[in-house]
XYZ file of C-alpha atoms in Angstrom:
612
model
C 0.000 0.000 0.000
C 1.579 3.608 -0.736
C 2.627 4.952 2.560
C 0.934 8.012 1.197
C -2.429 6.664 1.177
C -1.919 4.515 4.289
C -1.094 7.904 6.494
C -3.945 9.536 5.324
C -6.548 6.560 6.315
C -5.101 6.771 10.130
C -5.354 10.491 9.895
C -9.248 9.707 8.952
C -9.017 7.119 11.592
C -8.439 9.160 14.226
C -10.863 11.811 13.078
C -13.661 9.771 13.071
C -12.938 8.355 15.759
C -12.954 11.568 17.888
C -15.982 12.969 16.148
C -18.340 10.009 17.432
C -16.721 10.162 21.060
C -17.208 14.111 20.928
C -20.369 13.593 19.514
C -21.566 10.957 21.709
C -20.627 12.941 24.679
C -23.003 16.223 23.635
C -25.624 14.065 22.731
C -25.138 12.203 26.173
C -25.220 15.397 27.839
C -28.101 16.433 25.954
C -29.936 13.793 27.087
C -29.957 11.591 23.921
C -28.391 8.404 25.846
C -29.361 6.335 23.014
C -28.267 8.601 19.838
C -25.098 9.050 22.320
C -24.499 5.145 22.388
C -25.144 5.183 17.962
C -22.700 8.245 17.667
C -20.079 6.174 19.938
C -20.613 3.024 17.966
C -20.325 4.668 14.701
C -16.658 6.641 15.727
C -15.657 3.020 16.996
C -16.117 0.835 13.767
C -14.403 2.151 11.339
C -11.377 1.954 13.983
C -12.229 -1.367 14.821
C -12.540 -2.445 10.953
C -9.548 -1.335 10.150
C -7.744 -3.148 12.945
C -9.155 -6.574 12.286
C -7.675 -6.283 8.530
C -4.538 -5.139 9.937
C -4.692 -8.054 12.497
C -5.665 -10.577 9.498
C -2.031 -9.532 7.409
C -0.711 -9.661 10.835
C -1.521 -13.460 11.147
C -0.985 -14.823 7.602
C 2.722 -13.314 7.715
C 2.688 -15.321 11.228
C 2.730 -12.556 13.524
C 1.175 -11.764 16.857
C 0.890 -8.435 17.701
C -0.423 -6.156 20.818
C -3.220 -5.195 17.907
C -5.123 -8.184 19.254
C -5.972 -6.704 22.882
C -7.349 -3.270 21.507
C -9.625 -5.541 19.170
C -10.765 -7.564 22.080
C -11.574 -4.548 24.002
C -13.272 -2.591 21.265
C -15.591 -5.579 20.163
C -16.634 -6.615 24.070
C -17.349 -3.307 24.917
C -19.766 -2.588 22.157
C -21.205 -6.328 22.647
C -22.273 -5.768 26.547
C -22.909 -2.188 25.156
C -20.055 0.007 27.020
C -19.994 2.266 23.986
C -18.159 5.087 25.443
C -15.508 2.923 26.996
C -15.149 1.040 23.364
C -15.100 4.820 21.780
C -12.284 5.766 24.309
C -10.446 2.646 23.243
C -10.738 3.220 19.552
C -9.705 7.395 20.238
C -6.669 6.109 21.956
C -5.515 3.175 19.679
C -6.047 5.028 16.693
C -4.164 7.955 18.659
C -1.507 5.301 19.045
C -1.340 4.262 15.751
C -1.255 7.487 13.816
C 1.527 8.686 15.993
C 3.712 5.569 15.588
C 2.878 5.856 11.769
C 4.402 9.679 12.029
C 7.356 8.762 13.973
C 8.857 6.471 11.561
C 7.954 8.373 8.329
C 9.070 6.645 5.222
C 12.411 4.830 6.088
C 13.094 4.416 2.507
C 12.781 6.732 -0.531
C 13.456 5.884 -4.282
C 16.992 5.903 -5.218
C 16.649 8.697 -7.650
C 19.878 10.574 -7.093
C 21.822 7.299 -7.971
C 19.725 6.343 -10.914
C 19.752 10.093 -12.098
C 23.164 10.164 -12.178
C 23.748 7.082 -14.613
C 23.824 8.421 -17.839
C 21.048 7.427 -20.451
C 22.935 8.139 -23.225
C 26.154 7.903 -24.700
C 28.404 9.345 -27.219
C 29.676 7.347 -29.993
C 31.756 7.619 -32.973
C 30.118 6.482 -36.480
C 31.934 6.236 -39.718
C 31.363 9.470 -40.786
C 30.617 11.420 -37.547
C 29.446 10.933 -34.014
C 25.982 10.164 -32.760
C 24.097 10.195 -29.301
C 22.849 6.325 -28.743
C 20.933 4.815 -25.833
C 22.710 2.905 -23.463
C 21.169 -0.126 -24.375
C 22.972 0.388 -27.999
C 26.572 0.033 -27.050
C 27.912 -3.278 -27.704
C 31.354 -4.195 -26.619
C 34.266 -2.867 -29.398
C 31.935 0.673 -29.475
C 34.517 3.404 -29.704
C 32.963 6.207 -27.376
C 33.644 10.074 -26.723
C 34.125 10.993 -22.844
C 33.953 14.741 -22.975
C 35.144 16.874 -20.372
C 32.979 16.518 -17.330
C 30.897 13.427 -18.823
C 30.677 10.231 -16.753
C 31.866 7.363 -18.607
C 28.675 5.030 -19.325
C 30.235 1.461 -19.491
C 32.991 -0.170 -18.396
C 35.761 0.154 -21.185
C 39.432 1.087 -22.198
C 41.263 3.917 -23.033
C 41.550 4.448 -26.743
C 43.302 8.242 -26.222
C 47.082 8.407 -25.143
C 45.611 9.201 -21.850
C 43.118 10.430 -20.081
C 41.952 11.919 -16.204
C 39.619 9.893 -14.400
C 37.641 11.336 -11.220
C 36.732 7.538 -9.667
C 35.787 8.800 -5.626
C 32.478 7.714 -6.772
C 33.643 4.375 -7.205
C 36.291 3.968 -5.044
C 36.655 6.495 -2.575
C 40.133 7.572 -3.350
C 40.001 11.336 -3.145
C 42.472 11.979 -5.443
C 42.039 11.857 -9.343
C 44.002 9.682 -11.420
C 45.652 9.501 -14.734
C 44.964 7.204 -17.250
C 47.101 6.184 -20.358
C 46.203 4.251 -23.179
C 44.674 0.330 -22.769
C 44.307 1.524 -19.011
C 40.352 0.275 -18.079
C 37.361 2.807 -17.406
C 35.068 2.001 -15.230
C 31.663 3.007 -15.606
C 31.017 5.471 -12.940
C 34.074 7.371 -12.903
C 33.960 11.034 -14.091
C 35.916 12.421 -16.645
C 38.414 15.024 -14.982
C 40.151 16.086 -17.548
C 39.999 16.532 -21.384
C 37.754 14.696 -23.792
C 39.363 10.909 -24.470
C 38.094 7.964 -26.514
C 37.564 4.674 -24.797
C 36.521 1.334 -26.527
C 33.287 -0.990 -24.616
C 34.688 -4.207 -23.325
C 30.929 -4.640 -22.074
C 27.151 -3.932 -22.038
C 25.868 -1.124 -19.493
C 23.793 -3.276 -18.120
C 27.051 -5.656 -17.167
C 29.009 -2.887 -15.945
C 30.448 -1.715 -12.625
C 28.038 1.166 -11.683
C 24.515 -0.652 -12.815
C 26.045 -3.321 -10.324
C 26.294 -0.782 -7.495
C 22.659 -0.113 -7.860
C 21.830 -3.607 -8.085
C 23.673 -4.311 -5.001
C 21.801 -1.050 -3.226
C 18.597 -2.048 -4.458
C 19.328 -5.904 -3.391
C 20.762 -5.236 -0.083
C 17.595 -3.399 0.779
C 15.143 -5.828 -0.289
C 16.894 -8.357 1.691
C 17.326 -6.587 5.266
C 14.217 -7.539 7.291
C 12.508 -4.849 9.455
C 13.514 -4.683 12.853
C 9.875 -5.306 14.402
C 8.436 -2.630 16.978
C 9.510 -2.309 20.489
C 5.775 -3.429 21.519
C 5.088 -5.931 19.313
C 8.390 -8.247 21.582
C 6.129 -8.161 24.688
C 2.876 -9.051 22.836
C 2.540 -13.023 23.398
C 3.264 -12.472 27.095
C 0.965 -9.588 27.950
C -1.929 -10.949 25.822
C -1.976 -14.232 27.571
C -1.995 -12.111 31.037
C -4.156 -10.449 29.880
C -6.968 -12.647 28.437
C -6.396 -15.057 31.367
C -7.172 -11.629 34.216
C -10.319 -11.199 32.049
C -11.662 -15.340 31.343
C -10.741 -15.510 35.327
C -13.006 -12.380 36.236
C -16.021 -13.619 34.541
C -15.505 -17.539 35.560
C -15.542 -16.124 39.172
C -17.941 -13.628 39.285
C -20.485 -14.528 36.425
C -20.020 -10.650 35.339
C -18.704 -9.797 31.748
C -18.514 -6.386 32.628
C -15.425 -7.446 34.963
C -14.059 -8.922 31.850
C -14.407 -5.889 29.550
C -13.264 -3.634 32.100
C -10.084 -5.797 32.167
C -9.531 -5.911 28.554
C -9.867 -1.759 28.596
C -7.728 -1.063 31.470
C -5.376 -3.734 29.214
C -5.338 -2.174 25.950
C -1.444 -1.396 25.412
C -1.684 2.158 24.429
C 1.675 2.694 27.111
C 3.148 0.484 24.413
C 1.706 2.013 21.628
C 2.094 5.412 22.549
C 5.097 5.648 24.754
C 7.224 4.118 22.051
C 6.971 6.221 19.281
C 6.832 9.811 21.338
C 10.246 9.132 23.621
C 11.482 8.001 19.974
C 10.431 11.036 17.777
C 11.600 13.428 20.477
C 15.458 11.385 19.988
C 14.347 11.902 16.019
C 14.236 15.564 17.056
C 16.881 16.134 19.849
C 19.452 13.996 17.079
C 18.563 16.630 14.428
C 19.640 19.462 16.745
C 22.884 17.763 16.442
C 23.115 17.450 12.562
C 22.011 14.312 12.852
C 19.280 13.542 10.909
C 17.551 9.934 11.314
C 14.844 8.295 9.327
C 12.380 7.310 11.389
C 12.016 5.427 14.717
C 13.047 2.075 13.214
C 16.946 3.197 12.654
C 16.909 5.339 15.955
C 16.078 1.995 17.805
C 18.574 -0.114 16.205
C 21.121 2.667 16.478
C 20.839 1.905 20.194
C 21.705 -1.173 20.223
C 24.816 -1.064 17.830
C 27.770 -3.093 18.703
C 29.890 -3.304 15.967
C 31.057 0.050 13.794
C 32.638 0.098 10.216
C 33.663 2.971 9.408
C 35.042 4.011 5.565
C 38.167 6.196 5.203
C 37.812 8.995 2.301
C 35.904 11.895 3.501
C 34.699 9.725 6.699
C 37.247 9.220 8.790
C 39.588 11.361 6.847
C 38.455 15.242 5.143
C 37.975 13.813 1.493
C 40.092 16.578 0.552
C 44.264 16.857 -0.149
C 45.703 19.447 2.156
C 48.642 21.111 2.479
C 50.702 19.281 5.348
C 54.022 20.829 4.348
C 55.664 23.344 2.032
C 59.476 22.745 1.282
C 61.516 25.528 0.472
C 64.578 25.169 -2.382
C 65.673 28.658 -2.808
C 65.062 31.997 -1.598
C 61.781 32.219 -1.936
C 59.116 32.213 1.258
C 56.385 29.523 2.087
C 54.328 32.185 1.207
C 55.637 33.235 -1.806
C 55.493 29.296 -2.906
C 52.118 28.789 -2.242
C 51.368 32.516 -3.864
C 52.902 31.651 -6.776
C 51.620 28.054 -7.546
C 47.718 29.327 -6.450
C 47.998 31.637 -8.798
C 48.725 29.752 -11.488
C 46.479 26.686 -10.548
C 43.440 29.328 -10.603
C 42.911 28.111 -14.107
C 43.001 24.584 -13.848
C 39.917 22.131 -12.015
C 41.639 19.670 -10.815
C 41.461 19.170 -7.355
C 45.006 19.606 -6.222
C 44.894 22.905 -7.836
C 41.422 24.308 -6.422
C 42.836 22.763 -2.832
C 46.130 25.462 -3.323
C 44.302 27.873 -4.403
C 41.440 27.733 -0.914
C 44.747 27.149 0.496
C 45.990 30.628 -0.527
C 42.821 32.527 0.140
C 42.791 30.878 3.183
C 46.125 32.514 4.167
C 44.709 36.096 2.976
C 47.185 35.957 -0.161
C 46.369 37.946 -3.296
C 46.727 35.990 -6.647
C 47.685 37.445 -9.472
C 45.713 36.452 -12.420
C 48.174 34.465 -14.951
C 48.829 34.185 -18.366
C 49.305 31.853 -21.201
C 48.756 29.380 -19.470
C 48.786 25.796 -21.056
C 47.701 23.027 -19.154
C 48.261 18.935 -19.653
C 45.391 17.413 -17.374
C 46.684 15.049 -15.025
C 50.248 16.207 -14.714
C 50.862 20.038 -14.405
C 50.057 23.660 -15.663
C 52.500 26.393 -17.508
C 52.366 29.945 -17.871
C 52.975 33.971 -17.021
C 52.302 34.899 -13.361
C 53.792 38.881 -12.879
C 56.118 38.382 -15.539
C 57.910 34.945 -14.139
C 57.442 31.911 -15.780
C 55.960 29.741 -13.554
C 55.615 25.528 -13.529
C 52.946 23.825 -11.162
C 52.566 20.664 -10.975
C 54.103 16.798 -10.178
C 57.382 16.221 -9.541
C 58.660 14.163 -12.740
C 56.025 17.110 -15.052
C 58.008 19.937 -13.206
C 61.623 17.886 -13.489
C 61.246 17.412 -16.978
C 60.624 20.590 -17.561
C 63.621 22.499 -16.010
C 66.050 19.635 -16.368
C 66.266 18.314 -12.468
C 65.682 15.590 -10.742
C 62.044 14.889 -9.190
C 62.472 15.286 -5.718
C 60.867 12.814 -3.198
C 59.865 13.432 0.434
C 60.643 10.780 3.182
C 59.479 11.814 6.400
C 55.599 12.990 5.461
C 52.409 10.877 5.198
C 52.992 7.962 3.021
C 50.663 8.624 -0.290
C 51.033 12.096 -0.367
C 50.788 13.846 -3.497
C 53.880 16.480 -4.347
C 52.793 19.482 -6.484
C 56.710 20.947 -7.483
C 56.714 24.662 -8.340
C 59.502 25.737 -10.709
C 59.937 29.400 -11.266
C 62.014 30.747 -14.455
C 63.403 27.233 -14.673
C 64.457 26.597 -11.738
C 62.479 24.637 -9.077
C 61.840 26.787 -6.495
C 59.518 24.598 -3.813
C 57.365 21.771 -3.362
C 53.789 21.724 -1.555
C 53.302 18.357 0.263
C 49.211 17.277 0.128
C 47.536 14.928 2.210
C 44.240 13.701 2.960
C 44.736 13.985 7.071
C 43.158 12.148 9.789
C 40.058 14.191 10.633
C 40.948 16.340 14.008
C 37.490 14.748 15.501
C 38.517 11.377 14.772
C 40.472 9.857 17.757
C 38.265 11.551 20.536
C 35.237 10.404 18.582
C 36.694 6.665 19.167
C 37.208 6.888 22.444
C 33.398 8.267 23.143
C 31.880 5.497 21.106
C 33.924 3.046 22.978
C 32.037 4.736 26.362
C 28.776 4.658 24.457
C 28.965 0.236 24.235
C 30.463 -0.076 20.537
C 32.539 -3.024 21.431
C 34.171 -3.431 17.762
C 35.295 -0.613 15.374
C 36.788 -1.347 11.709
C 38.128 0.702 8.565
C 36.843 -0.738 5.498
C 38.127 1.109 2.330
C 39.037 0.697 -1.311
C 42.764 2.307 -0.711
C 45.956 0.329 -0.707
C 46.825 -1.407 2.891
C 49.592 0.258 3.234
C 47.671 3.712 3.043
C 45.458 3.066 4.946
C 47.094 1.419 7.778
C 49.574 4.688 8.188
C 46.364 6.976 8.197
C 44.914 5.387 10.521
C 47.797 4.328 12.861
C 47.013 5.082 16.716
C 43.587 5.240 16.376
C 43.253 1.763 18.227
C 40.781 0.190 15.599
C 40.062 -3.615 15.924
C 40.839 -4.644 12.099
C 41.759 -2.813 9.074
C 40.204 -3.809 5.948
C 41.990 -2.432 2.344
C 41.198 -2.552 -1.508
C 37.618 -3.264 -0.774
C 35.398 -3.537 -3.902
C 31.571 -2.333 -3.023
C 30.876 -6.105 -2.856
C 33.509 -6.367 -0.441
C 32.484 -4.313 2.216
C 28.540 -5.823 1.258
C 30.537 -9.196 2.606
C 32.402 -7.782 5.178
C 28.870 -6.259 6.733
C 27.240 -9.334 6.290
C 29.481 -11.378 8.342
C 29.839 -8.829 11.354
C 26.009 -8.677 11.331
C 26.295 -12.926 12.438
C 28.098 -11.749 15.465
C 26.053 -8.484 16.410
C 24.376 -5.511 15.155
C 26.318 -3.262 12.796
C 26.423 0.113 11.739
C 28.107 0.956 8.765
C 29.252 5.125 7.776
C 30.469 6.140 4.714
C 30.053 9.017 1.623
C 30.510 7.460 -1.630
C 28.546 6.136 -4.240
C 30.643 2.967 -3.469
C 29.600 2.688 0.149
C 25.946 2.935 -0.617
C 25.645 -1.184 -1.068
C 27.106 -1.540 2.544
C 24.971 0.938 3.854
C 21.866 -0.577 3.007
C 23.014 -3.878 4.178
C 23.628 -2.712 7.661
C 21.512 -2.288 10.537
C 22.316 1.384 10.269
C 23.609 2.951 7.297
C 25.405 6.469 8.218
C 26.442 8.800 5.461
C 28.165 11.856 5.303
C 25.769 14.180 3.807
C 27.358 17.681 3.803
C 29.921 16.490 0.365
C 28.953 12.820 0.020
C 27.532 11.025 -2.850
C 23.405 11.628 -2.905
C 23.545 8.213 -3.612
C 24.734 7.285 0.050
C 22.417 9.486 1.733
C 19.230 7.752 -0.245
C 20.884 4.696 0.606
C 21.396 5.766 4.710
C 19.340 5.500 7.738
C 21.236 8.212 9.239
C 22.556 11.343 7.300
C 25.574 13.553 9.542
C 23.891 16.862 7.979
C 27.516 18.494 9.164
C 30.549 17.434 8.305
C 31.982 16.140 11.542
C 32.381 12.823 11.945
C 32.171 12.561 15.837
C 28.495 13.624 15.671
C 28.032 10.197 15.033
C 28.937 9.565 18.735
C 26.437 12.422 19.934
C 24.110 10.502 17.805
C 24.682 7.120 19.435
C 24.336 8.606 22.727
C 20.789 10.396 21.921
C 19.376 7.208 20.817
C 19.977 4.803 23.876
C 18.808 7.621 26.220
C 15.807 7.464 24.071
C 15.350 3.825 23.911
C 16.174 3.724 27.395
C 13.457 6.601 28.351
C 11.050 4.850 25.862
C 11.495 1.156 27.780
C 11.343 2.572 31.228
C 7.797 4.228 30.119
C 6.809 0.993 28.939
C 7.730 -0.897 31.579
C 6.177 1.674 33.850
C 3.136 1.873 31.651
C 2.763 -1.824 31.799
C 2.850 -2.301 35.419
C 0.640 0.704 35.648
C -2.063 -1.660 33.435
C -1.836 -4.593 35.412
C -2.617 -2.913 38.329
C -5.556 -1.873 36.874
C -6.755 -5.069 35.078
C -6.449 -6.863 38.892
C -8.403 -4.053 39.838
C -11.106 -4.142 37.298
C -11.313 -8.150 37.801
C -12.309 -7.597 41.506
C -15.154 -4.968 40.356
C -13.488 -1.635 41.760
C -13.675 0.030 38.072
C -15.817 0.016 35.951
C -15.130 -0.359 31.956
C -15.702 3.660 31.671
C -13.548 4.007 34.517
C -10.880 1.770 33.468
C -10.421 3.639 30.090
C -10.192 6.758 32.237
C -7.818 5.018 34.157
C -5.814 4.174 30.980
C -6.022 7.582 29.950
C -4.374 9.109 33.171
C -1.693 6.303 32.334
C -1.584 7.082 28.931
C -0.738 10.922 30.183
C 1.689 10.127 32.367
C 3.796 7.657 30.062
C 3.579 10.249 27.422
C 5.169 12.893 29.929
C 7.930 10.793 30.708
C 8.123 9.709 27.465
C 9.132 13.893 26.192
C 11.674 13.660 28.595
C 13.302 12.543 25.892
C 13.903 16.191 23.921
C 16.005 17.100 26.549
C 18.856 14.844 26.632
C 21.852 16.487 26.062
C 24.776 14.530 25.501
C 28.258 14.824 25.897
């Protein structure tokens, strides 16, 4: 059923329901008894109608839910004709219902920013020309254009002497790489450089990115709901229950005992207390920048044991930095990084536009160059106040003024080196990174206070990369060169041992997301692809919200168990004294009202946690 149209019948629900108990009540007090009893009768069935259906799926997908006890209280109450005690009951469940519905939203939208992004067309060279084709067109051996900006359709090879290939999308690696000719293409990837040829080695349908959304789309098809909170204590509180009430009437010969017990039963402290203690963590998370969809992944993010966290632009900025700028000559640090932003302000790849925020960072004015010739991949030439200026790697810059490259040995292992050379000489080198995120290691150390027992880095990078970035942090295991299916598997199996949350950004995380309890993603600059795919999106881009996060949803589970358990005991007080006559079936829904009140109170408590 669209969620759309299901909403909107519980809204209805609940309208009609408190029109015939409003109703009923004037007319009561009109002195209409019987139009009063009609009115509550009539606000009651529709209620009561749609809770048998719901009760009948319930059953043939063979469960047994707390649904059952509202039912039984509705229908006896309008059999020994306690109308206004049914219409209570059907005010409150539907109440209940409508509020639970709200709290978890829609946990799941379409995956329309991945899908958008895979291109529907393609452009492909003809005998006499080029022509735009369908996807479905290319057959392997297709020689296809990749301009400038374009992401490459199909899987292929280069056909161009070389070419610059954006693949974070893919694999996460932050920095672009260069491509020469026969190197493969991967569907995906985004062309960071100038237009190149590459030949189809397969269909679209076969390649690597329409796999990614077949593993997204898969992965959430086969994670099964976590069922709610209330629906755990069901089998145990309806058997209490009907055995109170079939005891009350055996004894006393009075079904009115029996209904008032099933009244005071009906499990609105479940039904209500749940979902309000877990929308106010919904809302108290999102004054973090941590937005979570729905009640569902807020109660499983409470009992997470197991964290796996990915490295680009998660654990690390996504971004190179500047770590270190080495000096050859006599020109300053400042006068180095001047120099080479200046020049890079005409180039897009991301080295360059990370100097040049670099530079305006610093407060440094940049000159605005000059015949400037670029080769994408490997460096940038031209006029910057009259000096002929090189930027760019060590063997372009080398090669260019006759030295030797120059190679660092005491900074990050895979950093980048962008050499400057000015009038032929090289004059510096800037030393880029992707760093550690400042947040990270406190962030560990919280989440190990908060009960996540195991914490892993699962990435697409080299070992050796990733083990040196993340050295010190104390994680449990370090998992390297992970294809999307890879860190699918590696979820899977840590889900056998306990629940797992998995955070990421990329397009290639979003598989692993959606096979985890609770998929994180970083939504301020990751892939929309990953946040469609998430439970949780970090709407600022700090990892150790995720902690904060954590925290906010066990205090709310916890808040939302104690009212239950509360709530529950409150009931069964009741029900023992309804089954010795001291209420009466108008007086136990009262009574469940003043319960209903006081669980809900308790229950807010929850928008004011404030953690650490």
């Amino acid at each position: 059923m669209d969620q759309t149209f299901s909403d909107r019948i519980k809204v209805t629900l609940l309208l009609l329901a408190l029109a015939g108990l409003a109703t009923g009540i004037v007319l009561h007090l009109s002195g209409h008894p019987a139009q009063a009893a009609l009115a509550w009768t009539a606000g009651v069935l529709p209620a009561l109608a749609a809770l048998i259906v719901e009760i009948v799926r319930s059953l043939a997908r063979g469960e047994i839910g707390l649904d059952i006890v509202a039912a039984l209280s509705m229908t006896a109450a309008l059999a020994f004709g306690e109308t206004l005690a049914a219409a209570v009951v059907a005010v409150m469940y539907s109440g209940g219902t409508f509020l639970e519905s709200f709290a978890e939203g829609r946990a799941r939208r379409e995956m329309h920013d991945l899908l958008s992004r895979v291109p529907r067309t393609a452009t492909r060279y003809t005998g006499d020309g080029i022509e735009e084709v369908p996807l479905d067109a290319i057959v392997p051996g297709d020689l296809l254009l990749i301009r400038q900006g374009d992401v490459v359709p199909v899987d292929g090879s280069v056909a161009s002497d070389g070419a610059y290939l954006d693949t974070s999308a893919l694999t996460g690696e932050s920095l672009p790489r260069r491509a020469v000719r026969g190197d493969d293409a991967l569907s995906g990837s985004t062309n960071a450089g100038d237009a190149f040829d590459i030949t189809a080695l397969r269909p679209a349908r076969d390649s690597t990115y329409a796999g990614i959304v077949r593993l997204v789309e898969e992965a959430q098809q086969s994670r099964a709901p976590m069922a709610r909170m209330a629906d755990r204590w069901s089998l145990g509180f309806l058997a209490v229950t009907v055995a109170i009430a079939l005891a009350a009437w055996w004894f006393t010969g009075d079904p009115i005992r029996a209904v008032a017990v099933l009244v005071v039963a009906t499990p609105c402290p479940l039904i209500l207390a749940v979902p309000v203690a877990l929308v106010a963590g919904l809302s108290r998370a999102a004054r973090f920048g941590v937005l979570v969809k729905g009640a569902r992944p807020l109660e499983a993010m409470a009992q997470v044991r197991t964290l796996i966290l990915d490295k680009t632009g998660t654990l690390t900025d996504g971004r190179p930095q500047i770590v270190a700028i080495e000096r050859h000559g006599a020109l300053s640090e400042d006068d180095i990084l001047q120099l080479a932003a200046a020049l890079d302000q005409a180039s897009k790849h991301p080295v360059a536009q990370a100097v040049v925020a670099a530079a305006r960072a610093r407060g440094l004015t940049l000159p605005v160059p000059a015949e400037v010739e670029e080769r994408p991949g490997e460096g940038v030439t031209g006029l910057v106040a009259g000096q002929r200026v090189i930027v760019g790697g060590a063997a372009f810059a080398a090669a260019r003024t006759g030295g030797e490259a120059w190679q660092p040995g005491r900074f990050p292992f895979g950093s980048v080196l962008v050499a400057l050379a000015v009038d032929g000489r090289i004059a510096g080198h800037l030393v880029m990174a992707d760093p550690l995120r400042a947040e990270a290691a406190q962030m560990m150390t919280r989440l190990r206070a908060q009960g996540v027992d195991r914490i892993l880095l699962a990435t697409g990078d080299r070992a050796d990369v990733a083990d040196q970035v993340v050295a010190g942090l104390g994680l449990d295991a370090v998992r390297s060169e992970l294809a999307p299916e890879g860190k699918v598997a590696l979820v899977t199996e840590e889900r056998r041992a306990a629940p797992v949350m998995m955070v990421g950004d990329g397009v290639n995380d979003a598989p692993a997301l959606a096979a985890a309890d609770v998929g994180v993603a970083m939504g301020v600059r990751g892939a929309a692809a990953s946040a469609e795919a998430a439970d949780v999106v970090l709407l600022v881009d700090r990892v150790d919200r995720l902690a904060q996060g954590i925290e906010v949803a066990r205090r709310s589970r916890g808040i939302a168990m104690q009212s239950v358990v509360v709530g529950i005991g409150l009931s069964v007080a009741g029900m023992v004294a309804a089954a010795f006559g001291l209420l009466s079936p108008v007086q136990g829904a009262v009574l469940q009202e003043v319960i209903d009140v006081a669980v809900i109170l308790n229950a807010l408590r929850a928008l004011r946690i404030d953690p650490a």
